[in-house]
PDB file of C-alpha atoms in Angstrom:
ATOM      1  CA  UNK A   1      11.786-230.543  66.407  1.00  0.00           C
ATOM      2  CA  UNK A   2      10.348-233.960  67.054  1.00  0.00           C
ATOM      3  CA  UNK A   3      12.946-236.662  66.152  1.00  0.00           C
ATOM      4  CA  UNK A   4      11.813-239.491  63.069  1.00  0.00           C
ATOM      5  CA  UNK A   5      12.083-243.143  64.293  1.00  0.00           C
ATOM      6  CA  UNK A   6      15.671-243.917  63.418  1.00  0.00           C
ATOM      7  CA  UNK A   7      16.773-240.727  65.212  1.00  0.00           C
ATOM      8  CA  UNK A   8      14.709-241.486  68.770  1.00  0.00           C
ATOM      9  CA  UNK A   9      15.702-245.319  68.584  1.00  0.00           C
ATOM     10  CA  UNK A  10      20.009-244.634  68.071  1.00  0.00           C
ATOM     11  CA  UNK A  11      19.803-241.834  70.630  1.00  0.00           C
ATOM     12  CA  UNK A  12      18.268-244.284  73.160  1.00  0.00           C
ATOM     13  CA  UNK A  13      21.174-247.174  72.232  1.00  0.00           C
ATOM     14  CA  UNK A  14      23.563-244.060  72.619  1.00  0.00           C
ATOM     15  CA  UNK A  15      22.082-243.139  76.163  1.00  0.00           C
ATOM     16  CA  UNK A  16      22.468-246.820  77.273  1.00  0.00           C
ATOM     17  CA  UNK A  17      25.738-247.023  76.002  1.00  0.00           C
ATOM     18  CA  UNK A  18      26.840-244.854  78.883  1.00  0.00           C
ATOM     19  CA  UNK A  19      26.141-247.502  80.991  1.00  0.00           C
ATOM     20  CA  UNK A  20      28.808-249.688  79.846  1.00  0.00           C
ATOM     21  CA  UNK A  21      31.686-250.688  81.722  1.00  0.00           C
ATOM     22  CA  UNK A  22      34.248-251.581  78.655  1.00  0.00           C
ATOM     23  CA  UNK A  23      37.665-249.649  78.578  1.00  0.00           C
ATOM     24  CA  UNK A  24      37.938-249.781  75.097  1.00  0.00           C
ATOM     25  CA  UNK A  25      34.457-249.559  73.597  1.00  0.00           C
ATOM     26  CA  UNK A  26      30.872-248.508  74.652  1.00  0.00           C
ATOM     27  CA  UNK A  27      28.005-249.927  72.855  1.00  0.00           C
ATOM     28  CA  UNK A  28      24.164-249.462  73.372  1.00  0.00           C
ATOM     29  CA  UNK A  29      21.319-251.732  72.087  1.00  0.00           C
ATOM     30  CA  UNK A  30      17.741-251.463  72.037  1.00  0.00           C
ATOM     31  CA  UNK A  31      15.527-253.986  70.979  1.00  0.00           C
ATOM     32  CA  UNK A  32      12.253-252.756  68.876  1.00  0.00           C
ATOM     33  CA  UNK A  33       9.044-253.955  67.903  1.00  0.00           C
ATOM     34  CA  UNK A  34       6.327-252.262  66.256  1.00  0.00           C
ATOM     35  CA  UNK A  35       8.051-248.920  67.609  1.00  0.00           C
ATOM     36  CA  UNK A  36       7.811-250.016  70.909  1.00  0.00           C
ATOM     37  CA  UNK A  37      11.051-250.900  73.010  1.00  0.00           C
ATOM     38  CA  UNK A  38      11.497-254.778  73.695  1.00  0.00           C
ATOM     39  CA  UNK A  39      14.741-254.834  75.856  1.00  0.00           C
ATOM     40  CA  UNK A  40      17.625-252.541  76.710  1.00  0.00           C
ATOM     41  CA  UNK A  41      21.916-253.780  76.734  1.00  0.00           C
ATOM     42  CA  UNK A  42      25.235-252.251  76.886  1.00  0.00           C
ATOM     43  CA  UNK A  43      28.461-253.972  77.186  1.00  0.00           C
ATOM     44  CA  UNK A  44      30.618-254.784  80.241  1.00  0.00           C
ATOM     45  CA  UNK A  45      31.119-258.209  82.632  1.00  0.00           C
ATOM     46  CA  UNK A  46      28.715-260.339  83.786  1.00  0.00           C
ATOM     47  CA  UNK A  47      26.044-259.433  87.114  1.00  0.00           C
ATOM     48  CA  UNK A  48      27.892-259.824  90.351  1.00  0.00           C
ATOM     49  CA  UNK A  49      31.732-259.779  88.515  1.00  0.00           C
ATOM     50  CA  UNK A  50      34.086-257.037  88.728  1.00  0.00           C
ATOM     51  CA  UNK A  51      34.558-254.527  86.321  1.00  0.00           C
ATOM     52  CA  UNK A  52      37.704-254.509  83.804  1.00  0.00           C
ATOM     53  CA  UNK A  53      40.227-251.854  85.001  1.00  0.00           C
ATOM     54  CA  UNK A  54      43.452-251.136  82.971  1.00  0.00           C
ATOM     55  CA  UNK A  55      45.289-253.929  84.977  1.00  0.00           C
ATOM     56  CA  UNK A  56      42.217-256.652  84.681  1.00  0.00           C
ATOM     57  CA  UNK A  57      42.046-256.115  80.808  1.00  0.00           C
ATOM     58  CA  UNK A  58      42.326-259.192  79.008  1.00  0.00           C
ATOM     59  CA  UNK A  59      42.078-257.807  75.639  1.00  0.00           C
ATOM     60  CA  UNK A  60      44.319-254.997  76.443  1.00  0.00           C
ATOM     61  CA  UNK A  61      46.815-257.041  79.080  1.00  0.00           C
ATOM     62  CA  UNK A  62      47.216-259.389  75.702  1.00  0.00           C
ATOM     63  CA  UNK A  63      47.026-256.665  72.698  1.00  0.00           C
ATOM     64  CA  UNK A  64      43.819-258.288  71.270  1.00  0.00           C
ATOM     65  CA  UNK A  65      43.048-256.324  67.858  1.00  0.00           C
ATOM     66  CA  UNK A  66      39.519-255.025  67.984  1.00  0.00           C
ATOM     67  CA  UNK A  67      37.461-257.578  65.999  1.00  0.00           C
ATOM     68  CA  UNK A  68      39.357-260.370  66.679  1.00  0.00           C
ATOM     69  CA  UNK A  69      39.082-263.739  69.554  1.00  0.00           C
ATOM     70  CA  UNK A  70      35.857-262.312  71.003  1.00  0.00           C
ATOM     71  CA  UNK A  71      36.037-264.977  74.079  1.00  0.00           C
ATOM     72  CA  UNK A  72      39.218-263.543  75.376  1.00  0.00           C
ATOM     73  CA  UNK A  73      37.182-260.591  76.955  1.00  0.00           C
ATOM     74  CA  UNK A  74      35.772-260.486  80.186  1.00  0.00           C
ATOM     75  CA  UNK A  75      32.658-258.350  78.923  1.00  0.00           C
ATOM     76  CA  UNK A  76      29.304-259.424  77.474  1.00  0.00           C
ATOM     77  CA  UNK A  77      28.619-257.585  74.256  1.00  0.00           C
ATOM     78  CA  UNK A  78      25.236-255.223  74.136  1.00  0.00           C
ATOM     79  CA  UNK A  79      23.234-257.480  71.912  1.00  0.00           C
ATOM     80  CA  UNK A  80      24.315-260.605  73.895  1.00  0.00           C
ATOM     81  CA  UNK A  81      22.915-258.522  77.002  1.00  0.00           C
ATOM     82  CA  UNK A  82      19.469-257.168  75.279  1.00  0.00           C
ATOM     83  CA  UNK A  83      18.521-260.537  74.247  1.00  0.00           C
ATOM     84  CA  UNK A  84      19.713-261.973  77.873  1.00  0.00           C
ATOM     85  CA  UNK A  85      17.156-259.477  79.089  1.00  0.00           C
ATOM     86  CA  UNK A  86      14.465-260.113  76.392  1.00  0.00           C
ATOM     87  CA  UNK A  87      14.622-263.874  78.073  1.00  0.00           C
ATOM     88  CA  UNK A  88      14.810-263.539  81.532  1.00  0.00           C
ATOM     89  CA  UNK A  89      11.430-261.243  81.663  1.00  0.00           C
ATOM     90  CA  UNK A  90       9.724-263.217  78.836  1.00  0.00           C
ATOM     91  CA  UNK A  91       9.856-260.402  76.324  1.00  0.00           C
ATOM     92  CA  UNK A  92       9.650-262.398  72.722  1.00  0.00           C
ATOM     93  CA  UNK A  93      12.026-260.417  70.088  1.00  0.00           C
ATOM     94  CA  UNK A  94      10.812-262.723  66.917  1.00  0.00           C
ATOM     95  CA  UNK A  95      10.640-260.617  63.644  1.00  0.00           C
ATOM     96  CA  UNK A  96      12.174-257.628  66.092  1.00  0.00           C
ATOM     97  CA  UNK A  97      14.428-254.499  64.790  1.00  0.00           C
ATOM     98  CA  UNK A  98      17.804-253.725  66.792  1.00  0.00           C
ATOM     99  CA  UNK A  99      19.612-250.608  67.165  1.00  0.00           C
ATOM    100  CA  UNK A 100      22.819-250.924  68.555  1.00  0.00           C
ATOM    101  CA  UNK A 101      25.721-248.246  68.299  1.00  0.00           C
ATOM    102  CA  UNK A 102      27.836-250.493  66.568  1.00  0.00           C
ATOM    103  CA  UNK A 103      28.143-253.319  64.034  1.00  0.00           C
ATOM    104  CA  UNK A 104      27.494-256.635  65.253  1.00  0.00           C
ATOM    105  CA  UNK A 105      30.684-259.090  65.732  1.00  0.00           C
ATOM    106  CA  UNK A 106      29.968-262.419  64.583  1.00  0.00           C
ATOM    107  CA  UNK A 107      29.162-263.810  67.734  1.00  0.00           C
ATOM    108  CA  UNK A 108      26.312-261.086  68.132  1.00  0.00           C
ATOM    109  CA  UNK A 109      25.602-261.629  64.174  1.00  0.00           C
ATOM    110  CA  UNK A 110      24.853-265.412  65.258  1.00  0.00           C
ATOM    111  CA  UNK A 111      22.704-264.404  68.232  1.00  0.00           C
ATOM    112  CA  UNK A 112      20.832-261.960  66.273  1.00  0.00           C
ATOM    113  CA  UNK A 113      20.331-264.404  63.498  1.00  0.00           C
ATOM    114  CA  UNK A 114      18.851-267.187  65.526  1.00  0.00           C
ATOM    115  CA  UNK A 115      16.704-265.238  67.774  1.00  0.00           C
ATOM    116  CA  UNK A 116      15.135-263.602  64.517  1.00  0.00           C
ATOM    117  CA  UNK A 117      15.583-260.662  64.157  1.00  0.00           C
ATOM    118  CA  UNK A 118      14.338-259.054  61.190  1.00  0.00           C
ATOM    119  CA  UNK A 119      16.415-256.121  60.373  1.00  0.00           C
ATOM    120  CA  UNK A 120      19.320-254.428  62.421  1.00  0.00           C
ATOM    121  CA  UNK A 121      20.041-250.574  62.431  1.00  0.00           C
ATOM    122  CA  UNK A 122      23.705-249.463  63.725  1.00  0.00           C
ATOM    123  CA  UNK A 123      25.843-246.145  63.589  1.00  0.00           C
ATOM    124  CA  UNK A 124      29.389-247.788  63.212  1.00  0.00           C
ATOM    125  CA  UNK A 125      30.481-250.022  61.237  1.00  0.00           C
ATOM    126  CA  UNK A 126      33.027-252.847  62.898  1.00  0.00           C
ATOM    127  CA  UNK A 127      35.741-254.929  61.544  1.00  0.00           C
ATOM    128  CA  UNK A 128      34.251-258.467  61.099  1.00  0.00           C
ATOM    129  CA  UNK A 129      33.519-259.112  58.053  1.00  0.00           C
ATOM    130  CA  UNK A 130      32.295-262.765  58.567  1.00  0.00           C
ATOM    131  CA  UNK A 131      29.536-261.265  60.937  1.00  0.00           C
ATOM    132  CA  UNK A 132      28.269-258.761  57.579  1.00  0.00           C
ATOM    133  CA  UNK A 133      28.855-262.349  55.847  1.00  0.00           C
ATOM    134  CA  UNK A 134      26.873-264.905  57.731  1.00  0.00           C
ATOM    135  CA  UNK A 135      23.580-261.661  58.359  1.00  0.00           C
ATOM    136  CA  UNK A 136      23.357-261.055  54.231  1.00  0.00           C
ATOM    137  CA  UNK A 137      23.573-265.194  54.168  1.00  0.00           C
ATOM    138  CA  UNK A 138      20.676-265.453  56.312  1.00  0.00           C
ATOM    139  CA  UNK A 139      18.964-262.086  54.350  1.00  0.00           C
ATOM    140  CA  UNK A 140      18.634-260.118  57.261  1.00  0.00           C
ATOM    141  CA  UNK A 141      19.374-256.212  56.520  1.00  0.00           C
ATOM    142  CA  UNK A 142      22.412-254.408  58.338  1.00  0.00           C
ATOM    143  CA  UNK A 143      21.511-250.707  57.767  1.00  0.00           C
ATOM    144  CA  UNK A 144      23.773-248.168  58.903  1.00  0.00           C
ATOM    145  CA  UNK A 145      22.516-245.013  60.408  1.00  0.00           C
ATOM    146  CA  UNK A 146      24.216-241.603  61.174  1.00  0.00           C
ATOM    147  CA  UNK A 147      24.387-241.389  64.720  1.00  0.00           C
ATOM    148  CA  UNK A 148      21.802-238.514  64.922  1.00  0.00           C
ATOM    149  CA  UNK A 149      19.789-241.087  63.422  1.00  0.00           C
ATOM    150  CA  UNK A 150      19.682-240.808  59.561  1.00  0.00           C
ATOM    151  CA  UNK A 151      19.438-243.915  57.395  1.00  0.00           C
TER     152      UNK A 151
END
């Protein structure tokens, strides 16, 4: 059976998620306009760095609760990543839709905001509830969608 919209677009953000190099979380984003992928990120440390191993864990060498001091992590979040890529090969994401595995942080929720994005589509919610705060402020929709892909 073909697959609606929703359902295609979160299995693609789960199939990048695999990608990521995070011990503690793997996220997937795809960027999407007019049904048409803009850019691609996952989660995990910057080009050229290391990846986190048990030992190198910042988050987990200091007990960092999920949701909480975002710069005390090695990794660059999906979103940050999809937009990173959006720039570097020119891609525009204005008025754009994101899927991405998991609720944005606030950090992401800023980045989304500013690069407008219109509407963002994600299978799991996340504890940060200034970033579900600061996306209603600036009207843009958070709609959560199972992750086979059902609004």
């Amino acid at each position: 059976m073909r697959p609606d919209w929703h359902t295609y677009f979160m299995r693609i953000a789960d199939a990048v998620a695999t990608r990521s190099t995070c011990l503690r979380r793997k996220v997937g984003a795809v960027l999407v306009r007019d049904r048409r992928i803009l850019s691609t990120g996952y989660n995990g440390v910057p080009v050229h760095c290391e990846h986190c191993t048990e030992s190198t864990c910042i988050r987990n060498l200091y007990n960092v609760p999920s949701g909480e001091n975002h710069e005390l992590c090695r990794g660059v979040h999906a979103e940050q990543n999809a937009i990173i890529q959006a720039a570097t090969y020119g891609v525009a994401i204005h008025n754009a839709e994101i899927y991405v595995t998991t609720q944005p942080c606030v950090i992401c929720a800023k980045m989304l905001i500013n690069s407008g994005i219109a509407r963002i589509y994600c299978s799991e919610s996340y504890a940060d509830p200034l970033s579900l705060t600061l996306l209603k402020e600036a009207r843009i929709a958070i709609t959560t969608v199972s992750p086979a892909g059902e609004p």
